[in-house]
Amino acid sequence: RKEVEQDPGPFNVPEGATVAFNCTYSNSASQSFFWYRQDCRKEPKLLMSVYSSGNEDGRFTAQLNRASQYISLLIRDSKLSDSATYLCVVRSAGNKLTFGGGTRVLVKP
Amino acid sequence: NAGVTQTPKFRVLKTGQSMTLLCAQDMNHEYMYWYRQDPGMGLRLIHYSVGEGTTAKGEVPDGYNVSRLKKQNFLLGLESAAPSQTSVYFCASRGTGGLAEAFFGQGTRLTVV
């Protein structure tokens, strides 16, 4: 089983709609969680860190469920510019950073 | 600010040749990472370092070696390149702190023929 798993998608989303997707992790001792965004195989960039109580950054909301070992990302009022691959990242002991395979989102007019 | 710089950006190698990829960061970060990304896949961790003089294996370390002689540099070596090592290689650095952001270089596109 992979340490970090994501639905590869693509999620085809009408402009203005809401989309949500999850990421599961296998190591219950994982310490920190992040969502990164990657455009057209360019370098990944941090979208947001995920706090234990959940957090929001504009149209983006991240949640952590430690009991079920998953994190989620919700995008409201989707824009064409939100089309990208969203990468789930988990930090485990020793500051190892493990990426999921990515979820591709396509926002269409 | 340069951030994280990878050298070279593109390279074509013949099977069996060796090469070294250089990652340099100017943010005084403790942690550095090497990943590879194959088409349609996420980033897979090759090796990482939690400080000068330290290295650790990631998910896919075979066929690669690394060194972190200076805090700002993390070198990735391929001793005898194979076509299976054709990939895009990304380097990242990160400061201390549980939620510290990882900053990435622009990637090295390596083709082994």
Tab-separated table of C-alpha atoms in Angstrom:
chain	number	residue	atom	x	y	z
A	1	ARG	CA	0.000	0.000	0.000
A	2	LYS	CA	1.320	3.453	-0.881
A	3	GLU	CA	2.024	5.778	2.017
A	4	VAL	CA	-0.061	8.566	0.513
A	5	GLU	CA	-2.878	7.916	-1.943
A	6	GLN	CA	-5.030	10.205	-4.038
A	7	ASP	CA	-7.742	9.788	-6.646
A	8	PRO	CA	-5.939	10.751	-9.868
A	9	GLY	CA	-9.104	12.217	-11.443
A	10	PRO	CA	-9.563	14.160	-13.565
A	11	PHE	CA	-12.321	16.011	-11.815
A	12	ASN	CA	-14.153	17.954	-14.500
A	13	VAL	CA	-15.696	20.959	-12.790
A	14	PRO	CA	-17.972	23.639	-14.267
A	15	GLU	CA	-16.749	27.147	-13.620
A	16	GLY	CA	-18.285	28.449	-10.415
A	17	ALA	CA	-18.970	24.998	-8.975
A	18	THR	CA	-17.532	23.375	-5.865
A	19	VAL	CA	-15.183	20.405	-5.965
A	20	ALA	CA	-13.749	18.355	-3.139
A	21	PHE	CA	-11.335	15.471	-2.977
A	22	ASN	CA	-9.449	13.489	-0.383
A	23	CYS	CA	-6.043	12.069	0.301
A	24	THR	CA	-5.429	9.072	2.553
A	25	TYR	CA	-2.220	8.297	4.407
A	26	SER	CA	-1.106	5.016	5.931
A	27	ASN	CA	1.265	6.129	8.697
A	28	SER	CA	-0.750	6.992	11.779
A	29	ALA	CA	2.296	8.791	13.231
A	30	SER	CA	2.369	11.318	10.373
A	31	GLN	CA	2.931	14.775	11.775
A	32	SER	CA	2.118	17.491	9.254
A	33	PHE	CA	0.020	17.761	6.151
A	34	PHE	CA	0.019	20.039	3.152
A	35	TRP	CA	-1.628	20.661	-0.179
A	36	TYR	CA	0.624	21.675	-3.081
A	37	ARG	CA	-0.366	22.746	-6.557
A	38	GLN	CA	1.470	21.747	-9.709
A	39	ASP	CA	0.894	23.259	-13.157
A	40	CYS	CA	1.923	21.418	-16.329
A	41	ARG	CA	4.798	19.537	-14.632
A	42	LYS	CA	6.355	22.746	-13.364
A	43	GLU	CA	7.693	22.785	-9.838
A	44	PRO	CA	5.086	22.238	-7.096
A	45	LYS	CA	4.111	25.246	-4.999
A	46	LEU	CA	2.496	25.331	-1.578
A	47	LEU	CA	-1.241	25.911	-1.687
A	48	MET	CA	-1.875	25.582	2.027
A	49	SER	CA	-0.824	23.778	5.159
A	50	VAL	CA	-3.494	21.737	6.920
A	51	TYR	CA	-4.137	22.519	10.558
A	52	SER	CA	-5.596	20.015	12.999
A	53	SER	CA	-8.821	21.969	13.330
A	54	GLY	CA	-9.107	22.606	9.628
A	55	ASN	CA	-8.432	25.893	7.901
A	56	GLU	CA	-9.617	28.091	5.112
A	57	ASP	CA	-7.754	30.327	2.690
A	58	GLY	CA	-10.105	32.253	0.485
A	59	ARG	CA	-11.985	29.760	-1.665
A	60	PHE	CA	-9.952	26.819	-0.394
A	61	THR	CA	-10.760	24.776	2.700
A	62	ALA	CA	-8.602	21.976	4.071
A	63	GLN	CA	-9.621	19.430	6.685
A	64	LEU	CA	-7.724	16.761	8.607
A	65	ASN	CA	-9.324	13.599	9.943
A	66	ARG	CA	-6.713	11.783	12.020
A	67	ALA	CA	-9.087	9.009	13.100
A	68	SER	CA	-9.705	7.958	9.508
A	69	GLN	CA	-6.290	9.090	8.289
A	70	TYR	CA	-7.257	11.401	5.511
A	71	ILE	CA	-7.098	15.049	4.557
A	72	SER	CA	-9.424	16.840	2.210
A	73	LEU	CA	-9.392	19.898	-0.013
A	74	LEU	CA	-12.496	21.785	-1.064
A	75	ILE	CA	-12.493	24.476	-3.736
A	76	ARG	CA	-15.493	26.792	-3.893
A	77	ASP	CA	-16.521	28.997	-6.812
A	78	SER	CA	-14.015	27.286	-9.100
A	79	LYS	CA	-12.073	29.471	-11.536
A	80	LEU	CA	-10.529	28.464	-14.834
A	81	SER	CA	-7.175	29.231	-13.227
A	82	ASP	CA	-7.784	26.515	-10.622
A	83	SER	CA	-7.121	23.882	-13.297
A	84	ALA	CA	-4.034	22.081	-12.045
A	85	THR	CA	-2.841	18.976	-10.274
A	86	TYR	CA	-3.231	19.072	-6.510
A	87	LEU	CA	-0.635	17.147	-4.555
A	88	CYS	CA	-1.122	15.902	-1.029
A	89	VAL	CA	2.051	15.932	1.073
A	90	VAL	CA	2.662	14.248	4.409
A	91	ARG	CA	5.566	14.916	6.782
A	92	SER	CA	6.567	11.950	8.895
A	93	ALA	CA	9.283	11.230	11.431
A	94	GLY	CA	12.711	12.490	10.509
A	95	ASN	CA	11.213	15.226	8.346
A	96	LYS	CA	10.576	12.890	5.478
A	97	LEU	CA	8.139	14.450	2.977
A	98	THR	CA	6.007	12.017	0.997
A	99	PHE	CA	3.826	13.049	-1.927
A	100	GLY	CA	0.648	11.482	-3.183
A	101	GLY	CA	0.191	10.838	-6.869
A	102	GLY	CA	-1.854	13.991	-7.363
A	103	THR	CA	-5.455	14.774	-8.252
A	104	ARG	CA	-6.029	16.503	-11.557
A	105	VAL	CA	-8.735	19.180	-11.655
A	106	LEU	CA	-10.054	20.645	-14.913
A	107	VAL	CA	-12.330	23.663	-14.622
A	108	LYS	CA	-14.395	24.264	-17.737
A	109	PRO	CA	-16.422	27.308	-18.845
B	1	ASN	CA	16.100	35.908	-4.342
B	2	ALA	CA	17.376	32.819	-6.114
B	3	GLY	CA	15.683	30.350	-3.750
B	4	VAL	CA	16.426	26.837	-5.008
B	5	THR	CA	18.511	26.447	-8.141
B	6	GLN	CA	18.998	23.190	-10.012
B	7	THR	CA	21.812	22.575	-12.477
B	8	PRO	CA	21.543	21.508	-15.270
B	9	LYS	CA	17.976	22.083	-16.474
B	10	PHE	CA	18.201	19.567	-19.316
B	11	ARG	CA	20.527	16.660	-20.021
B	12	VAL	CA	20.712	13.693	-22.366
B	13	LEU	CA	22.880	10.792	-21.229
B	14	LYS	CA	23.871	7.554	-22.854
B	15	THR	CA	23.256	4.346	-20.938
B	16	GLY	CA	26.134	3.706	-18.577
B	17	GLN	CA	27.301	7.305	-18.338
B	18	SER	CA	27.487	9.079	-15.020
B	19	MET	CA	26.435	12.542	-13.990
B	20	THR	CA	25.796	14.742	-10.984
B	21	LEU	CA	22.817	17.003	-10.495
B	22	LEU	CA	23.398	20.010	-8.284
B	23	CYS	CA	20.835	21.629	-6.025
B	24	ALA	CA	21.731	24.904	-4.347
B	25	GLN	CA	19.615	26.881	-1.896
B	26	ASP	CA	20.262	30.291	-0.408
B	27	MET	CA	17.654	30.234	2.375
B	28	ASN	CA	19.841	28.563	5.022
B	29	HIS	CA	17.414	25.626	5.139
B	30	GLU	CA	18.282	22.524	7.121
B	31	TYR	CA	16.302	20.018	5.078
B	32	MET	CA	16.810	19.156	1.427
B	33	TYR	CA	15.142	16.576	-0.797
B	34	TRP	CA	15.517	14.939	-4.191
B	35	TYR	CA	12.441	13.655	-6.026
B	36	ARG	CA	11.760	12.173	-9.408
B	37	GLN	CA	8.524	12.575	-11.333
B	38	ASP	CA	7.503	10.277	-14.145
B	39	PRO	CA	4.622	10.991	-16.561
B	40	GLY	CA	1.238	10.732	-14.904
B	41	MET	CA	2.724	10.183	-11.479
B	42	GLY	CA	3.406	12.183	-8.387
B	43	LEU	CA	6.802	12.944	-6.927
B	44	ARG	CA	8.717	10.003	-5.491
B	45	LEU	CA	11.365	10.642	-2.865
B	46	ILE	CA	14.847	9.446	-3.819
B	47	HIS	CA	17.017	10.690	-0.936
B	48	TYR	CA	16.857	13.467	1.575
B	49	SER	CA	19.033	15.255	4.108
B	50	VAL	CA	18.199	16.739	7.484
B	51	GLY	CA	21.431	18.670	7.813
B	52	GLU	CA	24.952	19.136	6.570
B	53	GLY	CA	26.755	15.803	6.389
B	54	THR	CA	23.562	13.709	6.696
B	55	THR	CA	21.621	11.740	4.103
B	56	ALA	CA	18.750	9.266	4.231
B	57	LYS	CA	17.050	6.976	1.735
B	58	GLY	CA	13.609	7.683	0.394
B	59	GLU	CA	11.192	5.491	-1.548
B	60	VAL	CA	13.299	4.912	-4.676
B	61	PRO	CA	17.005	5.225	-3.765
B	62	ASP	CA	18.455	2.463	-5.933
B	63	GLY	CA	20.818	3.664	-8.640
B	64	TYR	CA	21.390	7.042	-6.979
B	65	ASN	CA	23.832	8.458	-4.476
B	66	VAL	CA	23.779	11.800	-2.690
B	67	SER	CA	26.055	14.040	-0.703
B	68	ARG	CA	25.515	17.096	1.483
B	69	LEU	CA	29.009	18.372	2.200
B	70	LYS	CA	27.825	21.966	2.490
B	71	LYS	CA	24.538	23.078	3.993
B	72	GLN	CA	23.501	24.979	0.899
B	73	ASN	CA	24.189	22.189	-1.622
B	74	PHE	CA	22.665	18.753	-2.144
B	75	LEU	CA	24.163	16.660	-4.952
B	76	LEU	CA	22.444	13.742	-6.662
B	77	GLY	CA	24.681	11.300	-8.518
B	78	LEU	CA	23.907	8.677	-11.120
B	79	GLU	CA	26.878	6.341	-11.369
B	80	SER	CA	25.708	4.306	-14.348
B	81	ALA	CA	22.629	5.771	-15.970
B	82	ALA	CA	19.835	3.497	-17.180
B	83	PRO	CA	16.842	4.304	-19.424
B	84	SER	CA	14.585	3.710	-16.395
B	85	GLN	CA	16.138	6.832	-14.858
B	86	THR	CA	14.666	9.025	-17.581
B	87	SER	CA	12.547	11.426	-15.565
B	88	VAL	CA	12.119	14.954	-14.273
B	89	TYR	CA	14.112	15.502	-11.100
B	90	PHE	CA	13.040	18.073	-8.539
B	91	CYS	CA	15.025	19.315	-5.604
B	92	ALA	CA	13.423	20.985	-2.593
B	93	SER	CA	14.576	22.680	0.573
B	94	ARG	CA	12.710	23.362	3.746
B	95	GLY	CA	13.304	25.133	7.014
B	96	THR	CA	12.677	23.829	10.491
B	97	GLY	CA	9.186	23.949	11.949
B	98	GLY	CA	6.459	21.405	11.476
B	99	LEU	CA	4.514	23.412	8.934
B	100	ALA	CA	7.492	24.968	7.160
B	101	GLU	CA	7.010	25.275	3.424
B	102	ALA	CA	9.127	23.287	0.984
B	103	PHE	CA	10.526	25.341	-1.900
B	104	PHE	CA	11.316	23.629	-5.160
B	105	GLY	CA	13.784	24.138	-7.931
B	106	GLN	CA	12.556	24.316	-11.523
B	107	GLY	CA	13.478	20.720	-12.236
B	108	THR	CA	16.010	18.851	-14.342
B	109	ARG	CA	14.736	16.985	-17.363
B	110	LEU	CA	16.969	13.954	-17.834
B	111	THR	CA	16.768	11.556	-20.768
B	112	VAL	CA	18.841	8.378	-20.820
B	113	VAL	CA	19.148	6.785	-24.253
